[in-house]
PDB file of C-alpha atoms in Angstrom:
ATOM      1  CA  MET A   2      -0.350   0.271  -0.318  1.00  0.00           C
ATOM      2  CA  SER A   3       0.905   3.428  -0.718  1.00  0.00           C
ATOM      3  CA  VAL A   4       2.182   6.040   1.760  1.00  0.00           C
ATOM      4  CA  TYR A   5      -0.860   7.728  -0.235  1.00  0.00           C
ATOM      5  CA  SER A   6      -3.471   5.124   0.562  1.00  0.00           C
ATOM      6  CA  ILE A   7      -1.811   5.173   4.021  1.00  0.00           C
ATOM      7  CA  LEU A   8      -2.549   8.667   4.836  1.00  0.00           C
ATOM      8  CA  ARG A   9      -6.058   8.008   3.174  1.00  0.00           C
ATOM      9  CA  VAL A  10      -7.201   5.465   5.644  1.00  0.00           C
ATOM     10  CA  VAL A  11      -5.729   6.814   8.717  1.00  0.00           C
ATOM     11  CA  ARG A  12      -7.365  10.037   8.647  1.00  0.00           C
ATOM     12  CA  ALA A  13     -10.564   8.578   7.246  1.00  0.00           C
ATOM     13  CA  ASP A  14     -10.006   6.729  10.837  1.00  0.00           C
ATOM     14  CA  LEU A  15      -9.639   9.454  12.350  1.00  0.00           C
ATOM     15  CA  LYS A  16     -12.791  10.807  11.078  1.00  0.00           C
ATOM     16  CA  VAL A  17     -14.839   8.528  12.494  1.00  0.00           C
ATOM     17  CA  LEU A  18     -12.857   8.757  15.949  1.00  0.00           C
ATOM     18  CA  LEU A  19     -13.652  12.797  16.284  1.00  0.00           C
ATOM     19  CA  ARG A  20     -17.450  11.955  14.647  1.00  0.00           C
ATOM     20  CA  GLN A  21     -17.796   9.705  18.065  1.00  0.00           C
ATOM     21  CA  PRO A  22     -17.774  11.951  20.810  1.00  0.00           C
ATOM     22  CA  ALA A  23     -19.582  14.390  19.237  1.00  0.00           C
ATOM     23  CA  GLN A  24     -22.631  12.191  18.155  1.00  0.00           C
ATOM     24  CA  SER A  25     -22.430  10.390  21.959  1.00  0.00           C
ATOM     25  CA  LEU A  26     -22.818  13.529  23.246  1.00  0.00           C
ATOM     26  CA  HIS A  27     -25.188  14.681  21.815  1.00  0.00           C
ATOM     27  CA  SER A  28     -27.628  11.678  22.342  1.00  0.00           C
ATOM     28  CA  SER A  29     -26.298  11.889  26.310  1.00  0.00           C
ATOM     29  CA  SER A  30     -27.740  15.213  26.247  1.00  0.00           C
ATOM     30  CA  GLN A  31     -31.255  14.340  24.133  1.00  0.00           C
ATOM     31  CA  ARG A  32     -31.289  11.559  26.910  1.00  0.00           C
ATOM     32  CA  LEU A  33     -30.840  14.162  30.093  1.00  0.00           C
ATOM     33  CA  ALA A  34     -34.070  16.611  28.422  1.00  0.00           C
ATOM     34  CA  ALA A  35     -35.686  13.269  28.339  1.00  0.00           C
ATOM     35  CA  ASP A  36     -35.456  12.299  31.505  1.00  0.00           C
ATOM     36  CA  LYS A  37     -35.082  15.574  33.126  1.00  0.00           C
ATOM     37  CA  THR A  38     -38.297  16.469  31.872  1.00  0.00           C
ATOM     38  CA  LEU A  39     -40.178  13.784  33.345  1.00  0.00           C
ATOM     39  CA  LEU A  40     -38.719  14.411  37.150  1.00  0.00           C
ATOM     40  CA  VAL A  41     -40.446  17.412  36.545  1.00  0.00           C
ATOM     41  CA  LYS A  42     -43.581  16.295  35.215  1.00  0.00           C
ATOM     42  CA  LEU A  43     -43.172  13.980  38.023  1.00  0.00           C
ATOM     43  CA  ARG A  44     -42.197  15.947  40.372  1.00  0.00           C
ATOM     44  CA  LYS A  45     -45.557  18.099  40.062  1.00  0.00           C
ATOM     45  CA  SER A  46     -47.836  15.862  39.839  1.00  0.00           C
ATOM     46  CA  THR A  47     -46.840  14.619  43.367  1.00  0.00           C
ATOM     47  CA  GLY A  48     -45.748  17.209  45.264  1.00  0.00           C
ATOM     48  CA  TYR A  49     -42.277  14.582  46.472  1.00  0.00           C
ATOM     49  CA  SER A  50     -39.093  15.678  46.369  1.00  0.00           C
ATOM     50  CA  PHE A  51     -37.021  15.637  43.232  1.00  0.00           C
ATOM     51  CA  ILE A  52     -34.370  13.252  45.042  1.00  0.00           C
ATOM     52  CA  ASN A  53     -37.532  11.022  45.168  1.00  0.00           C
ATOM     53  CA  CYS A  54     -38.579  11.163  42.442  1.00  0.00           C
ATOM     54  CA  LYS A  55     -35.679  10.394  40.907  1.00  0.00           C
ATOM     55  CA  THR A  56     -35.042   7.106  42.438  1.00  0.00           C
ATOM     56  CA  ALA A  57     -38.821   6.111  41.456  1.00  0.00           C
ATOM     57  CA  LEU A  58     -37.810   6.576  37.500  1.00  0.00           C
ATOM     58  CA  ASP A  59     -34.223   5.483  38.094  1.00  0.00           C
ATOM     59  CA  LYS A  60     -36.026   2.062  39.804  1.00  0.00           C
ATOM     60  CA  PHE A  61     -38.682   1.809  37.178  1.00  0.00           C
ATOM     61  CA  SER A  62     -36.178   2.727  33.814  1.00  0.00           C
ATOM     62  CA  ASN A  63     -38.760   5.879  33.385  1.00  0.00           C
ATOM     63  CA  ASN A  64     -41.999   4.432  33.394  1.00  0.00           C
ATOM     64  CA  ILE A  65     -43.625   7.018  34.901  1.00  0.00           C
ATOM     65  CA  LYS A  66     -46.617   5.676  35.542  1.00  0.00           C
ATOM     66  CA  GLU A  67     -45.540   2.749  37.940  1.00  0.00           C
ATOM     67  CA  ALA A  68     -42.968   5.213  39.181  1.00  0.00           C
ATOM     68  CA  GLU A  69     -45.704   7.514  40.887  1.00  0.00           C
ATOM     69  CA  SER A  70     -47.336   4.069  42.384  1.00  0.00           C
ATOM     70  CA  TRP A  71     -44.458   3.146  44.015  1.00  0.00           C
ATOM     71  CA  LEU A  72     -43.854   6.524  45.442  1.00  0.00           C
ATOM     72  CA  HIS A  73     -47.487   6.959  46.359  1.00  0.00           C
ATOM     73  CA  GLU A  74     -46.782   3.453  47.975  1.00  0.00           C
ATOM     74  CA  GLN A  75     -43.922   4.384  49.925  1.00  0.00           C
ATOM     75  CA  ALA A  76     -45.180   7.547  51.194  1.00  0.00           C
ATOM     76  CA  GLN A  77     -48.267   5.832  52.486  1.00  0.00           C
ATOM     77  CA  LYS A  78     -45.984   3.627  54.295  1.00  0.00           C
ATOM     78  CA  GLU A  79     -44.011   6.958  55.489  1.00  0.00           C
ATOM     79  CA  GLY A  80     -46.810   8.617  56.546  1.00  0.00           C
ATOM     80  CA  TRP A  81     -49.038   5.848  59.140  1.00  0.00           C
ATOM     81  CA  SER A  82     -45.035   5.775  60.371  1.00  0.00           C
ATOM     82  CA  LYS A  83     -44.584   9.278  61.311  1.00  0.00           C
ATOM     83  CA  ALA A  84     -48.369   8.882  62.019  1.00  0.00           C
ATOM     84  CA  SER A  85     -48.262   5.738  64.885  1.00  0.00           C
ATOM     85  CA  LYS A  86     -44.761   8.146  66.052  1.00  0.00           C
ATOM     86  CA  LEU A  87     -46.640  11.628  66.209  1.00  0.00           C
ATOM     87  CA  GLN A  88     -49.817   9.864  67.769  1.00  0.00           C
ATOM     88  CA  GLY A  89     -49.368  11.553  71.470  1.00  0.00           C
ATOM     89  CA  ARG A  90     -48.499  15.206  69.872  1.00  0.00           C
ATOM     90  CA  LYS A  91     -51.397  17.972  70.924  1.00  0.00           C
ATOM     91  CA  THR A  92     -52.936  19.273  67.542  1.00  0.00           C
ATOM     92  CA  ARG A  93     -54.597  22.922  69.316  1.00  0.00           C
ATOM     93  CA  GLU A  94     -53.449  24.372  65.367  1.00  0.00           C
ATOM     94  CA  GLY A  95     -55.896  23.941  62.331  1.00  0.00           C
ATOM     95  CA  LEU A  96     -58.269  25.241  59.961  1.00  0.00           C
ATOM     96  CA  ILE A  97     -62.289  25.208  59.460  1.00  0.00           C
ATOM     97  CA  GLY A  98     -62.956  24.433  55.861  1.00  0.00           C
ATOM     98  CA  LEU A  99     -65.896  25.751  54.425  1.00  0.00           C
ATOM     99  CA  LEU A 100     -67.437  24.307  50.916  1.00  0.00           C
ATOM    100  CA  LEU A 101     -71.028  25.475  49.926  1.00  0.00           C
ATOM    101  CA  LEU A 102     -72.898  23.998  46.888  1.00  0.00           C
ATOM    102  CA  GLY A 103     -75.290  27.096  45.598  1.00  0.00           C
ATOM    103  CA  GLU A 104     -77.842  28.341  48.541  1.00  0.00           C
ATOM    104  CA  GLN A 105     -79.191  25.235  49.504  1.00  0.00           C
ATOM    105  CA  THR A 106     -75.786  22.953  50.445  1.00  0.00           C
ATOM    106  CA  ALA A 107     -72.777  23.672  53.105  1.00  0.00           C
ATOM    107  CA  VAL A 108     -70.245  21.524  54.763  1.00  0.00           C
ATOM    108  CA  MET A 109     -68.264  22.884  57.023  1.00  0.00           C
ATOM    109  CA  VAL A 110     -65.537  20.406  58.619  1.00  0.00           C
ATOM    110  CA  GLU A 111     -62.321  21.005  61.215  1.00  0.00           C
ATOM    111  CA  VAL A 112     -59.008  19.650  61.048  1.00  0.00           C
ATOM    112  CA  ASN A 113     -56.314  19.665  63.150  1.00  0.00           C
ATOM    113  CA  CYS A 114     -52.620  20.098  63.558  1.00  0.00           C
ATOM    114  CA  GLU A 115     -49.506  20.937  65.516  1.00  0.00           C
ATOM    115  CA  THR A 116     -48.680  24.342  64.088  1.00  0.00           C
ATOM    116  CA  ASP A 117     -49.910  27.566  62.132  1.00  0.00           C
ATOM    117  CA  PHE A 118     -47.075  27.133  59.780  1.00  0.00           C
ATOM    118  CA  VAL A 119     -48.917  24.104  58.954  1.00  0.00           C
ATOM    119  CA  ALA A 120     -52.291  24.647  58.678  1.00  0.00           C
ATOM    120  CA  ARG A 121     -50.918  28.233  56.097  1.00  0.00           C
ATOM    121  CA  ASN A 122     -49.352  25.200  53.752  1.00  0.00           C
ATOM    122  CA  VAL A 123     -51.289  24.608  50.593  1.00  0.00           C
ATOM    123  CA  LYS A 124     -50.740  20.174  50.388  1.00  0.00           C
ATOM    124  CA  PHE A 125     -52.868  20.917  54.088  1.00  0.00           C
ATOM    125  CA  GLN A 126     -55.591  23.012  53.007  1.00  0.00           C
ATOM    126  CA  GLN A 127     -56.337  20.202  50.104  1.00  0.00           C
ATOM    127  CA  LEU A 128     -56.461  17.666  53.162  1.00  0.00           C
ATOM    128  CA  VAL A 129     -59.441  19.754  54.458  1.00  0.00           C
ATOM    129  CA  LYS A 130     -60.939  20.716  51.561  1.00  0.00           C
ATOM    130  CA  GLU A 131     -60.669  17.343  50.547  1.00  0.00           C
ATOM    131  CA  ALA A 132     -62.451  16.069  54.075  1.00  0.00           C
ATOM    132  CA  ALA A 133     -65.341  18.681  53.379  1.00  0.00           C
ATOM    133  CA  LEU A 134     -65.348  16.752  49.535  1.00  0.00           C
ATOM    134  CA  ALA A 135     -65.854  13.477  50.753  1.00  0.00           C
ATOM    135  CA  THR A 136     -68.518  15.399  53.266  1.00  0.00           C
ATOM    136  CA  LEU A 137     -70.787  16.414  50.908  1.00  0.00           C
ATOM    137  CA  ALA A 138     -70.090  13.231  48.565  1.00  0.00           C
ATOM    138  CA  HIS A 139     -71.233  10.781  51.562  1.00  0.00           C
ATOM    139  CA  HIS A 140     -74.645  12.812  52.407  1.00  0.00           C
ATOM    140  CA  GLN A 141     -75.086  12.699  48.689  1.00  0.00           C
ATOM    141  CA  ASN A 142     -74.845   9.172  48.474  1.00  0.00           C
ATOM    142  CA  LYS A 143     -76.731   8.244  51.689  1.00  0.00           C
ATOM    143  CA  GLN A 144     -79.786  10.785  50.912  1.00  0.00           C
ATOM    144  CA  ALA A 145     -81.813   9.978  47.635  1.00  0.00           C
ATOM    145  CA  SER A 146     -84.130  12.923  47.540  1.00  0.00           C
ATOM    146  CA  PRO A 147     -83.864  16.053  49.475  1.00  0.00           C
ATOM    147  CA  ALA A 148     -85.477  16.641  52.124  1.00  0.00           C
ATOM    148  CA  SER A 149     -86.507  19.715  53.211  1.00  0.00           C
ATOM    149  CA  TYR A 150     -83.974  20.349  56.277  1.00  0.00           C
ATOM    150  CA  THR A 151     -81.277  17.775  57.121  1.00  0.00           C
ATOM    151  CA  LYS A 152     -77.851  18.433  59.265  1.00  0.00           C
ATOM    152  CA  SER A 153     -75.779  15.849  59.460  1.00  0.00           C
ATOM    153  CA  ILE A 154     -73.042  15.399  62.379  1.00  0.00           C
ATOM    154  CA  LEU A 155     -70.074  13.602  62.130  1.00  0.00           C
ATOM    155  CA  GLY A 156     -67.161  12.818  64.445  1.00  0.00           C
ATOM    156  CA  ALA A 157     -63.595  12.459  64.079  1.00  0.00           C
ATOM    157  CA  GLU A 158     -64.550   7.971  63.475  1.00  0.00           C
ATOM    158  CA  GLN A 159     -67.186   8.402  61.057  1.00  0.00           C
ATOM    159  CA  LEU A 160     -65.096  11.197  59.103  1.00  0.00           C
ATOM    160  CA  SER A 161     -62.036   9.218  58.962  1.00  0.00           C
ATOM    161  CA  GLN A 162     -63.938   6.005  57.210  1.00  0.00           C
ATOM    162  CA  LEU A 163     -65.017   8.306  54.492  1.00  0.00           C
ATOM    163  CA  ARG A 164     -63.767   7.997  50.561  1.00  0.00           C
ATOM    164  CA  SER A 165     -61.720  10.455  49.477  1.00  0.00           C
ATOM    165  CA  VAL A 166     -63.338  11.675  46.293  1.00  0.00           C
ATOM    166  CA  SER A 167     -60.465  11.722  44.772  1.00  0.00           C
ATOM    167  CA  ASP A 168     -59.039   8.055  44.516  1.00  0.00           C
ATOM    168  CA  GLY A 169     -61.365   6.858  46.795  1.00  0.00           C
ATOM    169  CA  SER A 170     -59.360   5.883  49.682  1.00  0.00           C
ATOM    170  CA  PRO A 171     -59.975   5.991  53.553  1.00  0.00           C
ATOM    171  CA  LEU A 172     -59.967   9.690  54.107  1.00  0.00           C
ATOM    172  CA  SER A 173     -57.596   7.777  57.711  1.00  0.00           C
ATOM    173  CA  ASP A 174     -54.571   7.447  54.408  1.00  0.00           C
ATOM    174  CA  GLN A 175     -55.245  10.831  53.246  1.00  0.00           C
ATOM    175  CA  VAL A 176     -54.010  11.938  56.880  1.00  0.00           C
ATOM    176  CA  ALA A 177     -51.409   9.698  57.012  1.00  0.00           C
ATOM    177  CA  LEU A 178     -50.276  10.996  53.533  1.00  0.00           C
ATOM    178  CA  ALA A 179     -50.471  15.277  54.544  1.00  0.00           C
ATOM    179  CA  ILE A 180     -47.927  13.654  57.866  1.00  0.00           C
ATOM    180  CA  GLY A 181     -45.259  12.017  55.570  1.00  0.00           C
ATOM    181  CA  LYS A 182     -44.979  15.376  53.812  1.00  0.00           C
ATOM    182  CA  LEU A 183     -45.590  18.033  56.523  1.00  0.00           C
ATOM    183  CA  GLY A 184     -43.778  16.333  59.046  1.00  0.00           C
ATOM    184  CA  GLU A 185     -46.443  16.923  61.936  1.00  0.00           C
ATOM    185  CA  ASN A 186     -49.545  15.007  63.978  1.00  0.00           C
ATOM    186  CA  MET A 187     -52.826  16.095  61.828  1.00  0.00           C
ATOM    187  CA  ALA A 188     -56.275  14.876  63.203  1.00  0.00           C
ATOM    188  CA  LEU A 189     -59.570  14.602  61.475  1.00  0.00           C
ATOM    189  CA  LYS A 190     -62.109  16.449  64.363  1.00  0.00           C
ATOM    190  CA  ARG A 191     -65.851  16.936  62.952  1.00  0.00           C
ATOM    191  CA  ALA A 192     -67.946  17.956  59.719  1.00  0.00           C
ATOM    192  CA  VAL A 193     -71.211  19.089  59.119  1.00  0.00           C
ATOM    193  CA  LEU A 194     -73.395  19.216  56.598  1.00  0.00           C
ATOM    194  CA  VAL A 195     -76.528  21.861  56.023  1.00  0.00           C
ATOM    195  CA  ALA A 196     -78.630  21.462  53.251  1.00  0.00           C
ATOM    196  CA  VAL A 197     -81.880  23.342  52.745  1.00  0.00           C
ATOM    197  CA  SER A 198     -85.316  23.690  50.627  1.00  0.00           C
ATOM    198  CA  PRO A 199     -85.092  25.910  47.469  1.00  0.00           C
ATOM    199  CA  ASP A 200     -87.504  28.648  50.014  1.00  0.00           C
ATOM    200  CA  CYS A 201     -84.376  28.704  52.158  1.00  0.00           C
ATOM    201  CA  HIS A 202     -81.029  30.039  52.788  1.00  0.00           C
ATOM    202  CA  ILE A 203     -77.833  29.364  54.159  1.00  0.00           C
ATOM    203  CA  GLY A 204     -76.320  32.522  55.281  1.00  0.00           C
ATOM    204  CA  SER A 205     -72.435  31.566  55.672  1.00  0.00           C
ATOM    205  CA  TYR A 206     -69.262  33.621  57.098  1.00  0.00           C
ATOM    206  CA  VAL A 207     -65.863  32.818  57.638  1.00  0.00           C
ATOM    207  CA  HIS A 208     -63.827  34.873  60.317  1.00  0.00           C
ATOM    208  CA  GLY A 209     -59.624  35.468  59.179  1.00  0.00           C
ATOM    209  CA  ALA A 210     -60.715  33.570  55.770  1.00  0.00           C
ATOM    210  CA  LEU A 211     -56.814  33.065  54.045  1.00  0.00           C
ATOM    211  CA  SER A 212     -56.002  33.630  50.662  1.00  0.00           C
ATOM    212  CA  ALA A 213     -56.774  30.550  48.517  1.00  0.00           C
ATOM    213  CA  ASP A 214     -54.970  31.347  45.428  1.00  0.00           C
ATOM    214  CA  ASP A 215     -53.969  27.628  44.792  1.00  0.00           C
ATOM    215  CA  PRO A 216     -56.344  26.294  41.916  1.00  0.00           C
ATOM    216  CA  SER A 217     -56.893  23.215  43.877  1.00  0.00           C
ATOM    217  CA  LEU A 218     -59.003  24.989  46.896  1.00  0.00           C
ATOM    218  CA  ALA A 219     -61.451  26.860  44.665  1.00  0.00           C
ATOM    219  CA  GLY A 220     -64.782  26.746  46.113  1.00  0.00           C
ATOM    220  CA  ALA A 221     -63.395  26.618  49.653  1.00  0.00           C
ATOM    221  CA  SER A 222     -63.250  28.957  51.904  1.00  0.00           C
ATOM    222  CA  PHE A 223     -60.444  28.281  55.198  1.00  0.00           C
ATOM    223  CA  GLY A 224     -60.109  29.935  58.549  1.00  0.00           C
ATOM    224  CA  LYS A 225     -60.367  29.491  62.370  1.00  0.00           C
ATOM    225  CA  TYR A 226     -63.469  30.788  62.849  1.00  0.00           C
ATOM    226  CA  ALA A 227     -67.090  29.945  60.386  1.00  0.00           C
ATOM    227  CA  ALA A 228     -70.824  30.288  60.783  1.00  0.00           C
ATOM    228  CA  LEU A 229     -73.806  28.656  59.134  1.00  0.00           C
ATOM    229  CA  VAL A 230     -76.985  29.986  59.640  1.00  0.00           C
ATOM    230  CA  VAL A 231     -80.245  28.857  58.040  1.00  0.00           C
ATOM    231  CA  CYS A 232     -82.769  31.701  57.287  1.00  0.00           C
ATOM    232  CA  HIS A 233     -86.062  31.424  55.585  1.00  0.00           C
ATOM    233  CA  GLY A 234     -87.625  34.898  54.438  1.00  0.00           C
ATOM    234  CA  GLU A 235     -87.564  37.395  50.229  1.00  0.00           C
ATOM    235  CA  ALA A 236     -85.126  35.667  48.332  1.00  0.00           C
ATOM    236  CA  GLY A 237     -83.208  39.193  46.949  1.00  0.00           C
ATOM    237  CA  THR A 238     -82.393  40.386  50.676  1.00  0.00           C
ATOM    238  CA  LEU A 239     -80.944  36.663  52.497  1.00  0.00           C
ATOM    239  CA  PRO A 240     -77.759  36.808  50.905  1.00  0.00           C
ATOM    240  CA  GLU A 241     -76.498  40.037  53.227  1.00  0.00           C
ATOM    241  CA  ILE A 242     -78.845  39.132  56.014  1.00  0.00           C
ATOM    242  CA  GLY A 243     -77.276  35.476  56.520  1.00  0.00           C
ATOM    243  CA  ARG A 244     -73.731  37.090  56.161  1.00  0.00           C
ATOM    244  CA  ARG A 245     -74.285  39.239  58.995  1.00  0.00           C
ATOM    245  CA  LEU A 246     -76.281  36.674  60.896  1.00  0.00           C
ATOM    246  CA  GLY A 247     -72.934  34.358  60.118  1.00  0.00           C
ATOM    247  CA  GLN A 248     -70.714  37.433  60.895  1.00  0.00           C
ATOM    248  CA  HIS A 249     -72.966  37.520  64.535  1.00  0.00           C
ATOM    249  CA  VAL A 250     -73.018  33.778  65.061  1.00  0.00           C
ATOM    250  CA  VAL A 251     -68.713  33.815  65.157  1.00  0.00           C
ATOM    251  CA  GLY A 252     -68.411  36.818  67.001  1.00  0.00           C
ATOM    252  CA  GLU A 253     -71.140  35.957  69.640  1.00  0.00           C
ATOM    253  CA  ALA A 254     -71.033  32.226  70.295  1.00  0.00           C
ATOM    254  CA  PRO A 255     -75.035  31.492  70.886  1.00  0.00           C
ATOM    255  CA  SER A 256     -75.320  28.279  72.312  1.00  0.00           C
ATOM    256  CA  SER A 257     -79.164  28.260  71.427  1.00  0.00           C
ATOM    257  CA  LEU A 258     -81.513  30.125  68.489  1.00  0.00           C
ATOM    258  CA  GLY A 259     -84.252  30.866  71.583  1.00  0.00           C
ATOM    259  CA  SER A 260     -87.547  32.701  70.328  1.00  0.00           C
ATOM    260  CA  LEU A 261     -88.848  35.604  69.250  1.00  0.00           C
ATOM    261  CA  GLU A 262     -90.309  36.104  72.873  1.00  0.00           C
ATOM    262  CA  ASP A 263     -87.335  35.575  74.651  1.00  0.00           C
ATOM    263  CA  GLN A 264     -85.849  38.176  76.917  1.00  0.00           C
ATOM    264  CA  PRO A 265     -82.552  39.848  76.917  1.00  0.00           C
ATOM    265  CA  CYS A 266     -80.368  39.209  79.966  1.00  0.00           C
ATOM    266  CA  GLY A 267     -77.609  40.641  79.142  1.00  0.00           C
ATOM    267  CA  ASP A 268     -74.101  40.675  78.131  1.00  0.00           C
ATOM    268  CA  LEU A 269     -74.411  36.636  79.637  1.00  0.00           C
ATOM    269  CA  GLU A 270     -77.085  35.959  76.954  1.00  0.00           C
ATOM    270  CA  THR A 271     -76.290  32.985  74.797  1.00  0.00           C
ATOM    271  CA  ARG A 272     -79.937  32.999  73.031  1.00  0.00           C
ATOM    272  CA  LEU A 273     -79.121  33.646  69.504  1.00  0.00           C
ATOM    273  CA  LEU A 274     -82.223  36.211  69.260  1.00  0.00           C
ATOM    274  CA  ALA A 275     -82.591  37.458  72.360  1.00  0.00           C
ATOM    275  CA  GLN A 276     -78.489  38.633  71.782  1.00  0.00           C
ATOM    276  CA  SER A 277     -77.552  42.249  70.731  1.00  0.00           C
ATOM    277  CA  PHE A 278     -76.823  42.125  67.054  1.00  0.00           C
ATOM    278  CA  LEU A 279     -73.040  42.898  66.768  1.00  0.00           C
ATOM    279  CA  PRO A 280     -73.261  45.274  64.179  1.00  0.00           C
ATOM    280  CA  ASP A 281     -76.131  47.398  65.601  1.00  0.00           C
ATOM    281  CA  PRO A 282     -76.380  46.310  69.220  1.00  0.00           C
ATOM    282  CA  SER A 283     -79.317  48.677  69.446  1.00  0.00           C
ATOM    283  CA  ARG A 284     -81.817  45.886  68.302  1.00  0.00           C
ATOM    284  CA  THR A 285     -81.481  42.432  68.983  1.00  0.00           C
ATOM    285  CA  VAL A 286     -81.201  39.672  66.564  1.00  0.00           C
ATOM    286  CA  GLY A 287     -84.391  38.678  67.244  1.00  0.00           C
ATOM    287  CA  GLN A 288     -86.148  42.749  66.633  1.00  0.00           C
ATOM    288  CA  TYR A 289     -83.024  42.613  63.021  1.00  0.00           C
ATOM    289  CA  VAL A 290     -84.892  39.541  61.201  1.00  0.00           C
ATOM    290  CA  GLN A 291     -88.424  40.466  62.440  1.00  0.00           C
ATOM    291  CA  GLU A 292     -87.846  43.839  60.912  1.00  0.00           C
ATOM    292  CA  ARG A 293     -86.846  42.220  57.730  1.00  0.00           C
ATOM    293  CA  GLY A 294     -89.700  39.397  57.472  1.00  0.00           C
ATOM    294  CA  VAL A 295     -86.655  36.885  58.361  1.00  0.00           C
ATOM    295  CA  ARG A 296     -86.865  33.616  60.265  1.00  0.00           C
ATOM    296  CA  VAL A 297     -83.995  31.752  61.433  1.00  0.00           C
ATOM    297  CA  LEU A 298     -84.509  28.471  61.884  1.00  0.00           C
ATOM    298  CA  ASP A 299     -80.477  27.472  63.371  1.00  0.00           C
ATOM    299  CA  PHE A 300     -77.242  28.011  63.207  1.00  0.00           C
ATOM    300  CA  VAL A 301     -74.318  26.088  63.601  1.00  0.00           C
ATOM    301  CA  ARG A 302     -71.027  27.538  65.081  1.00  0.00           C
ATOM    302  CA  PHE A 303     -67.299  25.709  64.674  1.00  0.00           C
ATOM    303  CA  GLU A 304     -63.938  27.596  65.948  1.00  0.00           C
ATOM    304  CA  CYS A 305     -60.616  25.596  65.722  1.00  0.00           C
ATOM    305  CA  GLY A 306     -59.412  24.003  68.936  1.00  0.00           C
ATOM    306  CA  GLU A 307     -62.478  24.391  70.724  1.00  0.00           C
ATOM    307  CA  SER A 308     -63.909  21.574  73.643  1.00  0.00           C
ATOM    308  CA  VAL A 309     -66.356  19.789  71.430  1.00  0.00           C
ATOM    309  CA  GLU A 310     -69.546  17.715  73.697  1.00  0.00           C
ATOM    310  CA  PRO A 311     -70.375  14.945  72.239  1.00  0.00           C
ATOM    311  CA  GLU A 312     -73.320  14.879  69.985  1.00  0.00           C
ATOM    312  CA  GLN A 313     -75.670  12.385  68.130  1.00  0.00           C
ATOM    313  CA  GLN A 314     -74.219  11.871  64.874  1.00  0.00           C
ATOM    314  CA  THR A 315     -76.551  11.177  62.086  1.00  0.00           C
TER     315      THR A 315
END
């Protein structure tokens, strides 16, 4: 072989060698970009850490469905483990969640945690909304046709057994997941659902309502105090009257409804209709509603962290 031929072969080999790293680097870059896209997608859909998501994708060769399922299983195990360890810790903080379905159905729930910091976390608020939605679904499945008035009260044990509307798991599992993610003890405390006929209205008020900007929280309100007031009267005026009555119930904490014939007994009055009306103390609540042709039929007040007397659950 001539020197010229040898040089041609060497040059060709060099071109191949020089080309290979570039091609390999390009393929690696594409693969890394694809892996990063999957990682971001998994992180966004599950909320778990990047490290855990990366571990799951590596374990299942970038199969995102299997990775997500495995993450949930691990989180559930970790959550129940943490829940067991944190079980004795006090849960004095938390939120009241309020969910309205038109003007005829409303749900209030109380979910507790250890600190106000966690109560302000979106994931905790999602748990509160999940409990409210499960309460609503439980009532709708239980009652085929609407009654004139329904008041369904659920305690902690009943509430924990309700099924999540998102995946059908018990709410107790949802609590364990939240404990695993946020690292604090949590507890489902109580819920109430109120449903009325079309000629009535449910007034509502949440004191110190938190800003719920996350789209997953749409339709729900959260605060430390909340009230529902069932009213009957002229439809046009009921929403504002109901809101003002709810504000009064939150502020004055009546323990019973009373009647229009009740005589006020001063600052210690606990019957709603005989109390001085909070926005206008010159008249009683009974006088305020009577002047407007409105009847108050019932009310419910929740205060986060308050002691609760055992009630009849339905």
